[in-house]
Coordinates of N, CA and C in Angstrom, one line a residue:
M1 N -42.2 49.6 -30.5 CA -41.0 49.4 -31.3 C -40.3 48.1 -31.0
T2 N -39.9 47.3 -32.0 CA -39.2 46.1 -31.8 C -37.7 46.3 -31.8
K3 N -37.0 45.9 -30.8 CA -35.6 46.0 -30.8 C -35.0 44.8 -31.5
I4 N -34.0 45.0 -32.3 CA -33.2 44.0 -33.0 C -32.1 43.5 -32.1
F5 N -32.0 42.2 -31.9 CA -31.0 41.6 -31.1 C -29.7 41.6 -31.8
K6 N -28.6 41.9 -31.2 CA -27.3 41.8 -31.8 C -26.8 40.4 -31.8
Y7 N -27.4 39.5 -31.0 CA -27.0 38.1 -30.9 C -28.2 37.2 -30.9
S8 N -28.0 36.0 -31.4 CA -29.1 35.0 -31.4 C -28.5 33.6 -31.2
F9 N -29.4 32.6 -31.0 CA -29.0 31.3 -30.7 C -29.7 30.2 -31.6
D10 N -29.9 30.6 -32.8 CA -30.6 29.8 -33.8 C -30.0 28.4 -33.9
D11 N -30.8 27.4 -33.7 CA -30.4 26.0 -33.8 C -29.3 25.6 -32.9
E12 N -29.0 26.4 -31.8 CA -28.0 26.0 -30.9 C -28.6 25.3 -29.7
P13 N -28.3 24.1 -29.4 CA -28.9 23.4 -28.2 C -28.4 24.0 -26.9
V14 N -29.2 24.0 -25.9 CA -28.8 24.5 -24.6 C -27.9 23.5 -24.0
S15 N -26.7 23.9 -23.5 CA -25.8 22.9 -22.8 C -26.0 23.0 -21.3
K16 N -26.5 24.1 -20.8 CA -26.7 24.2 -19.3 C -27.8 25.2 -19.1
F17 N -28.6 24.9 -18.0 CA -29.8 25.8 -17.7 C -29.8 25.9 -16.2
S18 N -30.0 27.2 -15.8 CA -30.1 27.5 -14.4 C -31.1 28.6 -14.1
Y19 N -32.0 28.3 -13.1 CA -33.1 29.3 -12.8 C -33.0 29.6 -11.3
D20 N -32.7 30.8 -11.0 CA -32.7 31.3 -9.6 C -34.0 32.1 -9.4
F21 N -35.1 31.5 -8.9 CA -36.3 32.2 -8.8 C -36.4 33.2 -7.7
I22 N -35.6 33.1 -6.7 CA -35.5 34.1 -5.6 C -34.9 35.4 -6.1
N23 N -33.8 35.3 -6.9 CA -33.1 36.5 -7.4 C -33.5 36.9 -8.8
K24 N -34.5 36.2 -9.3 CA -35.0 36.5 -10.7 C -33.9 36.5 -11.7
R25 N -33.3 35.3 -11.9 CA -32.2 35.2 -12.9 C -32.2 33.8 -13.6
L26 N -32.2 33.9 -14.9 CA -32.1 32.7 -15.7 C -30.7 32.7 -16.4
E27 N -30.0 31.6 -16.4 CA -28.8 31.5 -17.1 C -28.9 30.3 -18.1
I28 N -28.7 30.6 -19.4 CA -28.9 29.6 -20.4 C -27.5 29.6 -21.2
S29 N -26.9 28.4 -21.1 CA -25.5 28.3 -21.7 C -25.6 27.6 -23.1
F30 N -24.8 28.0 -24.0 CA -24.7 27.5 -25.3 C -23.2 27.3 -25.7
S31 N -23.0 26.4 -26.7 CA -21.6 26.2 -27.1 C -21.2 27.2 -28.2
G32 N -22.1 28.0 -28.7 CA -21.9 29.1 -29.6 C -23.1 29.9 -29.8
Y33 N -22.9 31.0 -30.5 CA -24.0 31.9 -30.8 C -23.8 32.7 -32.0
Y34 N -24.8 33.4 -32.5 CA -24.6 34.3 -33.6 C -24.6 35.8 -33.2
E35 N -23.6 36.5 -33.7 CA -23.5 37.9 -33.4 C -23.5 38.6 -34.7
N36 N -24.5 39.5 -34.9 CA -24.8 40.2 -36.2 C -24.8 39.2 -37.4
Q37 N -25.4 38.1 -37.2 CA -25.6 37.0 -38.1 C -24.3 36.2 -38.5
N38 N -23.3 36.4 -37.7 CA -22.1 35.6 -37.9 C -21.9 34.6 -36.7
L39 N -21.6 33.3 -37.1 CA -21.5 32.3 -36.0 C -20.2 32.5 -35.2
I40 N -20.4 32.5 -33.9 CA -19.2 32.6 -33.0 C -19.2 31.3 -32.3
E41 N -18.2 30.5 -32.6 CA -18.1 29.2 -32.0 C -17.3 29.3 -30.7
K42 N -18.0 29.8 -29.7 CA -17.3 30.1 -28.4 C -18.4 30.0 -27.3
P43 N -18.2 29.2 -26.3 CA -19.2 29.0 -25.2 C -19.7 30.4 -24.7
C44 N -21.0 30.5 -24.3 CA -21.5 31.7 -23.8 C -22.7 31.4 -22.8
I45 N -23.0 32.4 -22.1 CA -24.2 32.3 -21.2 C -25.1 33.5 -21.4
F46 N -26.3 33.2 -21.8 CA -27.3 34.2 -22.0 C -28.0 34.4 -20.7
I47 N -28.0 35.6 -20.2 CA -28.5 35.9 -18.8 C -29.8 36.8 -19.0
I48 N -30.8 36.4 -18.4 CA -32.1 37.1 -18.3 C -32.3 37.3 -16.8
E49 N -32.4 38.6 -16.4 CA -32.5 38.8 -14.9 C -33.3 40.1 -14.6
N50 N -33.6 40.2 -13.3 CA -34.2 41.4 -12.7 C -35.5 41.8 -13.4
W51 N -36.3 40.9 -13.7 CA -37.6 41.3 -14.4 C -38.6 41.8 -13.4
Q52 N -39.5 42.6 -13.9 CA -40.6 43.1 -13.1 C -41.7 42.0 -13.0
E53 N -41.9 41.3 -14.1 CA -42.9 40.3 -14.1 C -42.5 39.2 -15.1
A54 N -42.8 37.9 -14.8 CA -42.4 36.9 -15.8 C -43.6 35.9 -15.8
R55 N -44.1 35.6 -17.1 CA -45.2 34.7 -17.3 C -44.9 33.8 -18.4
C56 N -45.7 32.7 -18.6 CA -45.4 31.8 -19.7 C -46.8 31.3 -20.2
K57 N -46.8 30.9 -21.4 CA -47.9 30.2 -22.0 C -47.4 28.9 -22.6
I58 N -48.2 27.8 -22.5 CA -47.8 26.5 -23.0 C -48.5 26.2 -24.3
G59 N -47.8 25.8 -25.3 CA -48.4 25.5 -26.6 C -49.3 26.6 -27.1
D60 N -50.5 26.2 -27.5 CA -51.4 27.1 -28.1 C -52.4 27.7 -27.1
E61 N -52.2 27.4 -25.8 CA -53.1 27.8 -24.8 C -53.1 29.4 -24.7
E62 N -54.3 29.9 -24.5 CA -54.4 31.4 -24.3 C -54.0 31.8 -22.9
K63 N -54.2 30.9 -21.9 CA -54.0 31.3 -20.5 C -52.5 31.4 -20.3
S64 N -52.1 32.4 -19.5 CA -50.7 32.5 -19.1 C -50.6 32.2 -17.6
Y65 N -49.4 31.7 -17.3 CA -49.1 31.3 -15.9 C -47.9 32.0 -15.4
Y66 N -47.8 32.1 -14.1 CA -46.6 32.7 -13.5 C -45.4 31.7 -13.9
L67 N -44.3 32.3 -14.2 CA -43.1 31.5 -14.6 C -42.8 30.4 -13.7
N68 N -42.8 30.7 -12.4 CA -42.4 29.7 -11.3 C -43.3 28.4 -11.4
N69 N -44.6 28.6 -11.8 CA -45.5 27.5 -11.8 C -45.4 26.5 -13.0
Q70 N -44.8 26.9 -14.1 CA -44.8 26.0 -15.3 C -43.5 25.8 -16.0
L71 N -42.5 26.6 -15.7 CA -41.2 26.6 -16.4 C -40.6 25.2 -16.3
G72 N -40.1 24.7 -17.5 CA -39.4 23.4 -17.6 C -38.0 23.8 -18.0
I73 N -37.2 22.7 -18.1 CA -35.8 22.9 -18.6 C -35.7 23.2 -20.1
I74 N -35.2 24.3 -20.4 CA -35.1 24.7 -21.8 C -34.1 23.9 -22.6
S75 N -34.5 23.4 -23.8 CA -33.5 22.7 -24.6 C -33.1 23.5 -25.8
I76 N -33.9 24.4 -26.3 CA -33.5 25.3 -27.4 C -34.4 26.5 -27.4
I77 N -33.8 27.6 -27.8 CA -34.6 28.9 -28.0 C -34.9 28.9 -29.5
L78 N -36.2 29.1 -29.8 CA -36.6 29.1 -31.2 C -36.7 30.5 -31.8
H79 N -37.1 31.4 -30.9 CA -37.4 32.8 -31.4 C -37.3 33.8 -30.2
M80 N -36.8 35.0 -30.5 CA -36.8 36.0 -29.5 C -37.3 37.3 -30.1
K81 N -38.0 38.1 -29.3 CA -38.4 39.5 -29.8 C -38.5 40.4 -28.5
F82 N -38.2 41.7 -28.7 CA -38.3 42.6 -27.7 C -39.1 43.8 -28.2
E83 N -40.3 44.0 -27.6 CA -41.2 45.1 -28.0 C -41.5 45.9 -26.8
K84 N -41.4 47.2 -26.9 CA -41.7 48.1 -25.8 C -40.8 47.7 -24.6
D85 N -41.4 47.2 -23.5 CA -40.6 46.8 -22.4 C -40.7 45.3 -22.1
T86 N -41.1 44.5 -23.1 CA -41.4 43.1 -22.9 C -40.5 42.2 -23.8
L87 N -39.8 41.3 -23.2 CA -39.0 40.3 -24.0 C -39.9 39.0 -24.1
T88 N -40.1 38.5 -25.3 CA -40.8 37.3 -25.5 C -39.9 36.3 -26.2
I89 N -39.9 35.1 -25.6 CA -39.0 34.0 -26.1 C -39.8 32.8 -26.3
L90 N -39.7 32.2 -27.5 CA -40.4 30.9 -27.8 C -39.3 29.8 -27.6
V91 N -39.6 28.9 -26.7 CA -38.6 27.8 -26.4 C -39.3 26.4 -26.5
N92 N -38.4 25.4 -26.6 CA -38.8 24.1 -26.4 C -38.1 23.5 -25.2
T93 N -38.8 22.7 -24.4 CA -38.2 22.2 -23.2 C -37.8 20.7 -23.4
I94 N -37.0 20.1 -22.5 CA -36.6 18.8 -22.6 C -37.7 17.8 -22.6
D95 N -38.9 18.1 -22.1 CA -40.0 17.3 -22.1 C -40.9 17.6 -23.3
N96 N -40.4 18.2 -24.3 CA -41.0 18.5 -25.6 C -42.3 19.4 -25.5
R97 N -42.2 20.4 -24.6 CA -43.3 21.4 -24.5 C -42.8 22.7 -25.2
Y98 N -43.7 23.3 -26.0 CA -43.4 24.6 -26.6 C -44.0 25.6 -25.6
M99 N -43.1 26.6 -25.2 CA -43.5 27.6 -24.3 C -43.2 29.0 -24.8
E100 N -44.0 29.9 -24.5 CA -43.7 31.3 -24.8 C -43.5 32.0 -23.4
L101 N -42.3 32.5 -23.2 CA -41.9 33.1 -22.0 C -41.9 34.6 -22.2
C102 N -42.6 35.4 -21.3 CA -42.7 36.8 -21.4 C -42.1 37.5 -20.1
F103 N -41.2 38.4 -20.3 CA -40.5 39.1 -19.2 C -40.7 40.6 -19.4
K104 N -41.3 41.2 -18.4 CA -41.5 42.7 -18.5 C -40.3 43.4 -17.7
E105 N -39.9 44.4 -18.3 CA -38.8 45.3 -17.7 C -37.7 44.4 -17.2
V106 N -37.0 43.8 -18.2 CA -36.0 42.8 -17.9 C -34.6 43.3 -18.3
Q107 N -33.5 42.8 -17.7 CA -32.2 43.1 -18.1 C -31.6 41.8 -18.8
L108 N -30.9 42.1 -19.9 CA -30.2 41.0 -20.6 C -28.7 41.2 -20.7
S109 N -28.0 40.1 -20.8 CA -26.6 40.2 -21.0 C -26.1 38.9 -21.6
L110 N -24.9 38.9 -22.2 CA -24.3 37.7 -22.8 C -22.9 37.7 -22.3
E111 N -22.5 36.6 -21.6 CA -21.1 36.4 -21.1 C -20.5 35.3 -22.0
S112 N -19.3 35.6 -22.4 CA -18.6 34.6 -23.2 C -17.1 34.4 -22.7

């Protein structure tokens, strides 16, 4: 089953990015976000944390890597989906790499 996100970050550039690999926590800041398809022009932090496993794929490659080995600084989130227990995010990085990030058994939150 695919979960529908209450919020999204369509076309919102990332203003700040933080990755704590020891505590398994990503913080991605935006100047605004969409909630139930309505634009909220208020700074927020999208938090991804406490995952069981995190992997990524680069571009069209079939091979996946541990997140710690390949993650770059995210500039924009292009797409998100949540199926079963896995969050998948398609991002672009500041060095212009397209990456698919996959987090199993993850906790999500939005602070504004």
